[in-house]
Amino acid sequence: MIHSGPSGKRRECARRVAEKGEREEFRADARAPRGCSPGARGLQELVEALQLQNQQLENTLEEEGRRWEAAAKAAAQKAEEAEQERSRMEAELQLMKATMAELENENAMLRLVG
């Protein structure tokens, strides 16, 4: 169905291009698809270029997201390792304090005995 007026022709042209679902290749001297103004070809090329640019930006965004996610996982793992090391050192300190207390008790008993 062709609508009257310039905007109707543009809509009809866009509908035909969308129905086709694939890009038509044009030589420099080729004419636009039947019923489409020469400007429609330029608009279609602009739309395709913008779609390609949008896809590239989405890919970049996804890649950056994966990088940030990997960095966050690495940071979380390092924090967990640091916490484990702190806990190990705390346990070692408690053991040293207990050993020191035992040695002080033995020293005190030796003084009393000897």
PDB file of C-alpha atoms in Angstrom:
ATOM      1  CA  MET A   1       0.000   0.000   0.000  1.00  0.00           C
ATOM      2  CA  ILE A   2       1.553   3.274  -1.122  1.00  0.00           C
ATOM      3  CA  HIS A   3       0.661   6.326   0.926  1.00  0.00           C
ATOM      4  CA  SER A   4       0.339   9.631  -0.809  1.00  0.00           C
ATOM      5  CA  GLY A   5       2.841  12.379  -0.177  1.00  0.00           C
ATOM      6  CA  PRO A   6       6.596  12.331   0.450  1.00  0.00           C
ATOM      7  CA  SER A   7       6.389  10.910   3.977  1.00  0.00           C
ATOM      8  CA  GLY A   8       4.113   8.124   2.768  1.00  0.00           C
ATOM      9  CA  LYS A   9       6.627   7.167   0.095  1.00  0.00           C
ATOM     10  CA  ARG A  10       9.423   7.124   2.674  1.00  0.00           C
ATOM     11  CA  ARG A  11       7.371   4.858   4.930  1.00  0.00           C
ATOM     12  CA  GLU A  12       6.600   2.561   2.015  1.00  0.00           C
ATOM     13  CA  CYS A  13      10.261   2.461   1.042  1.00  0.00           C
ATOM     14  CA  ALA A  14      11.315   1.729   4.632  1.00  0.00           C
ATOM     15  CA  ARG A  15       8.665  -1.001   4.867  1.00  0.00           C
ATOM     16  CA  ARG A  16       9.924  -2.666   1.670  1.00  0.00           C
ATOM     17  CA  VAL A  17      13.511  -2.490   2.820  1.00  0.00           C
ATOM     18  CA  ALA A  18      12.546  -3.933   6.234  1.00  0.00           C
ATOM     19  CA  GLU A  19      10.475  -6.729   4.634  1.00  0.00           C
ATOM     20  CA  LYS A  20      13.363  -7.731   2.461  1.00  0.00           C
ATOM     21  CA  GLY A  21      15.468  -8.190   5.570  1.00  0.00           C
ATOM     22  CA  GLU A  22      18.777  -7.899   3.803  1.00  0.00           C
ATOM     23  CA  ARG A  23      20.902  -5.078   2.538  1.00  0.00           C
ATOM     24  CA  GLU A  24      20.822  -4.334  -1.136  1.00  0.00           C
ATOM     25  CA  GLU A  25      24.172  -3.533  -2.645  1.00  0.00           C
ATOM     26  CA  PHE A  26      24.154  -0.555  -4.955  1.00  0.00           C
ATOM     27  CA  ARG A  27      26.777   0.536  -7.445  1.00  0.00           C
ATOM     28  CA  ALA A  28      27.585   4.229  -7.424  1.00  0.00           C
ATOM     29  CA  ASP A  29      25.450   4.763 -10.517  1.00  0.00           C
ATOM     30  CA  ALA A  30      22.628   2.405  -9.457  1.00  0.00           C
ATOM     31  CA  ARG A  31      19.221   3.754  -8.612  1.00  0.00           C
ATOM     32  CA  ALA A  32      17.437   3.385  -5.309  1.00  0.00           C
ATOM     33  CA  PRO A  33      14.876   0.583  -5.001  1.00  0.00           C
ATOM     34  CA  ARG A  34      11.721   1.245  -6.986  1.00  0.00           C
ATOM     35  CA  GLY A  35       9.513   3.773  -5.246  1.00  0.00           C
ATOM     36  CA  CYS A  36      12.309   5.092  -3.042  1.00  0.00           C
ATOM     37  CA  SER A  37      13.863   8.492  -3.431  1.00  0.00           C
ATOM     38  CA  PRO A  38      17.652   8.716  -3.849  1.00  0.00           C
ATOM     39  CA  GLY A  39      17.817  10.172  -0.347  1.00  0.00           C
ATOM     40  CA  ALA A  40      16.296   6.985   1.065  1.00  0.00           C
ATOM     41  CA  ARG A  41      19.376   5.028   0.006  1.00  0.00           C
ATOM     42  CA  GLY A  42      21.559   7.443   1.978  1.00  0.00           C
ATOM     43  CA  LEU A  43      19.255   7.176   4.962  1.00  0.00           C
ATOM     44  CA  GLN A  44      19.347   3.385   4.782  1.00  0.00           C
ATOM     45  CA  GLU A  45      23.146   3.456   4.663  1.00  0.00           C
ATOM     46  CA  LEU A  46      23.191   5.854   7.616  1.00  0.00           C
ATOM     47  CA  VAL A  47      20.861   3.565   9.578  1.00  0.00           C
ATOM     48  CA  GLU A  48      23.097   0.576   8.824  1.00  0.00           C
ATOM     49  CA  ALA A  49      26.227   2.504   9.819  1.00  0.00           C
ATOM     50  CA  LEU A  50      24.573   3.563  13.080  1.00  0.00           C
ATOM     51  CA  GLN A  51      23.448  -0.004  13.754  1.00  0.00           C
ATOM     52  CA  LEU A  52      27.013  -1.228  13.202  1.00  0.00           C
ATOM     53  CA  GLN A  53      28.389   1.479  15.485  1.00  0.00           C
ATOM     54  CA  ASN A  54      25.776   0.598  18.120  1.00  0.00           C
ATOM     55  CA  GLN A  55      26.738  -3.087  17.919  1.00  0.00           C
ATOM     56  CA  GLN A  56      30.415  -2.197  18.296  1.00  0.00           C
ATOM     57  CA  LEU A  57      29.634  -0.056  21.344  1.00  0.00           C
ATOM     58  CA  GLU A  58      27.555  -2.852  22.871  1.00  0.00           C
ATOM     59  CA  ASN A  59      30.428  -5.290  22.316  1.00  0.00           C
ATOM     60  CA  THR A  60      32.871  -2.853  23.924  1.00  0.00           C
ATOM     61  CA  LEU A  61      30.511  -2.353  26.857  1.00  0.00           C
ATOM     62  CA  GLU A  62      30.155  -6.113  27.365  1.00  0.00           C
ATOM     63  CA  GLU A  63      33.937  -6.554  27.180  1.00  0.00           C
ATOM     64  CA  GLU A  64      34.500  -3.780  29.733  1.00  0.00           C
ATOM     65  CA  GLY A  65      31.841  -5.345  31.957  1.00  0.00           C
ATOM     66  CA  ARG A  66      33.671  -8.668  31.835  1.00  0.00           C
ATOM     67  CA  ARG A  67      36.955  -6.920  32.702  1.00  0.00           C
ATOM     68  CA  TRP A  68      35.405  -5.142  35.687  1.00  0.00           C
ATOM     69  CA  GLU A  69      33.781  -8.379  36.807  1.00  0.00           C
ATOM     70  CA  ALA A  70      37.117 -10.222  36.610  1.00  0.00           C
ATOM     71  CA  ALA A  71      38.853  -7.415  38.508  1.00  0.00           C
ATOM     72  CA  ALA A  72      36.161  -7.500  41.203  1.00  0.00           C
ATOM     73  CA  LYS A  73      36.512 -11.282  41.550  1.00  0.00           C
ATOM     74  CA  ALA A  74      40.306 -10.965  41.793  1.00  0.00           C
ATOM     75  CA  ALA A  75      39.977  -8.251  44.453  1.00  0.00           C
ATOM     76  CA  ALA A  76      37.495 -10.354  46.426  1.00  0.00           C
ATOM     77  CA  GLN A  77      39.823 -13.345  46.243  1.00  0.00           C
ATOM     78  CA  LYS A  78      42.772 -11.251  47.461  1.00  0.00           C
ATOM     79  CA  ALA A  79      40.653  -9.885  50.310  1.00  0.00           C
ATOM     80  CA  GLU A  80      39.683 -13.441  51.286  1.00  0.00           C
ATOM     81  CA  GLU A  81      43.330 -14.531  51.176  1.00  0.00           C
ATOM     82  CA  ALA A  82      44.344 -11.536  53.307  1.00  0.00           C
ATOM     83  CA  GLU A  83      41.627 -12.374  55.836  1.00  0.00           C
ATOM     84  CA  GLN A  84      42.817 -15.981  55.999  1.00  0.00           C
ATOM     85  CA  GLU A  85      46.403 -14.798  56.508  1.00  0.00           C
ATOM     86  CA  ARG A  86      45.272 -12.422  59.268  1.00  0.00           C
ATOM     87  CA  SER A  87      43.375 -15.248  60.973  1.00  0.00           C
ATOM     88  CA  ARG A  88      46.401 -17.538  60.716  1.00  0.00           C
ATOM     89  CA  MET A  89      48.660 -14.880  62.208  1.00  0.00           C
ATOM     90  CA  GLU A  90      46.143 -14.191  64.986  1.00  0.00           C
ATOM     91  CA  ALA A  91      46.068 -17.902  65.858  1.00  0.00           C
ATOM     92  CA  GLU A  92      49.870 -17.998  65.815  1.00  0.00           C
ATOM     93  CA  LEU A  93      50.002 -14.983  68.134  1.00  0.00           C
ATOM     94  CA  GLN A  94      47.565 -16.647  70.553  1.00  0.00           C
ATOM     95  CA  LEU A  95      49.721 -19.788  70.536  1.00  0.00           C
ATOM     96  CA  MET A  96      52.841 -17.721  71.249  1.00  0.00           C
ATOM     97  CA  LYS A  97      51.077 -15.937  74.127  1.00  0.00           C
ATOM     98  CA  ALA A  98      50.007 -19.281  75.586  1.00  0.00           C
ATOM     99  CA  THR A  99      53.535 -20.658  75.246  1.00  0.00           C
ATOM    100  CA  MET A 100      54.963 -17.529  76.857  1.00  0.00           C
ATOM    101  CA  ALA A 101      52.520 -17.856  79.764  1.00  0.00           C
ATOM    102  CA  GLU A 102      53.551 -21.509  80.234  1.00  0.00           C
ATOM    103  CA  LEU A 103      57.236 -20.570  80.214  1.00  0.00           C
ATOM    104  CA  GLU A 104      56.613 -17.788  82.744  1.00  0.00           C
ATOM    105  CA  ASN A 105      54.788 -20.292  84.997  1.00  0.00           C
ATOM    106  CA  GLU A 106      57.635 -22.783  84.733  1.00  0.00           C
ATOM    107  CA  ASN A 107      60.159 -20.025  85.445  1.00  0.00           C
ATOM    108  CA  ALA A 108      58.200 -18.943  88.520  1.00  0.00           C
ATOM    109  CA  MET A 109      58.042 -22.552  89.798  1.00  0.00           C
ATOM    110  CA  LEU A 110      61.775 -22.997  89.248  1.00  0.00           C
ATOM    111  CA  ARG A 111      62.438 -19.861  91.277  1.00  0.00           C
ATOM    112  CA  LEU A 112      60.268 -21.183  94.107  1.00  0.00           C
ATOM    113  CA  VAL A 113      61.924 -24.589  94.059  1.00  0.00           C
ATOM    114  CA  GLY A 114      65.423 -23.488  93.464  1.00  0.00           C
TER     115      GLY A 114
END
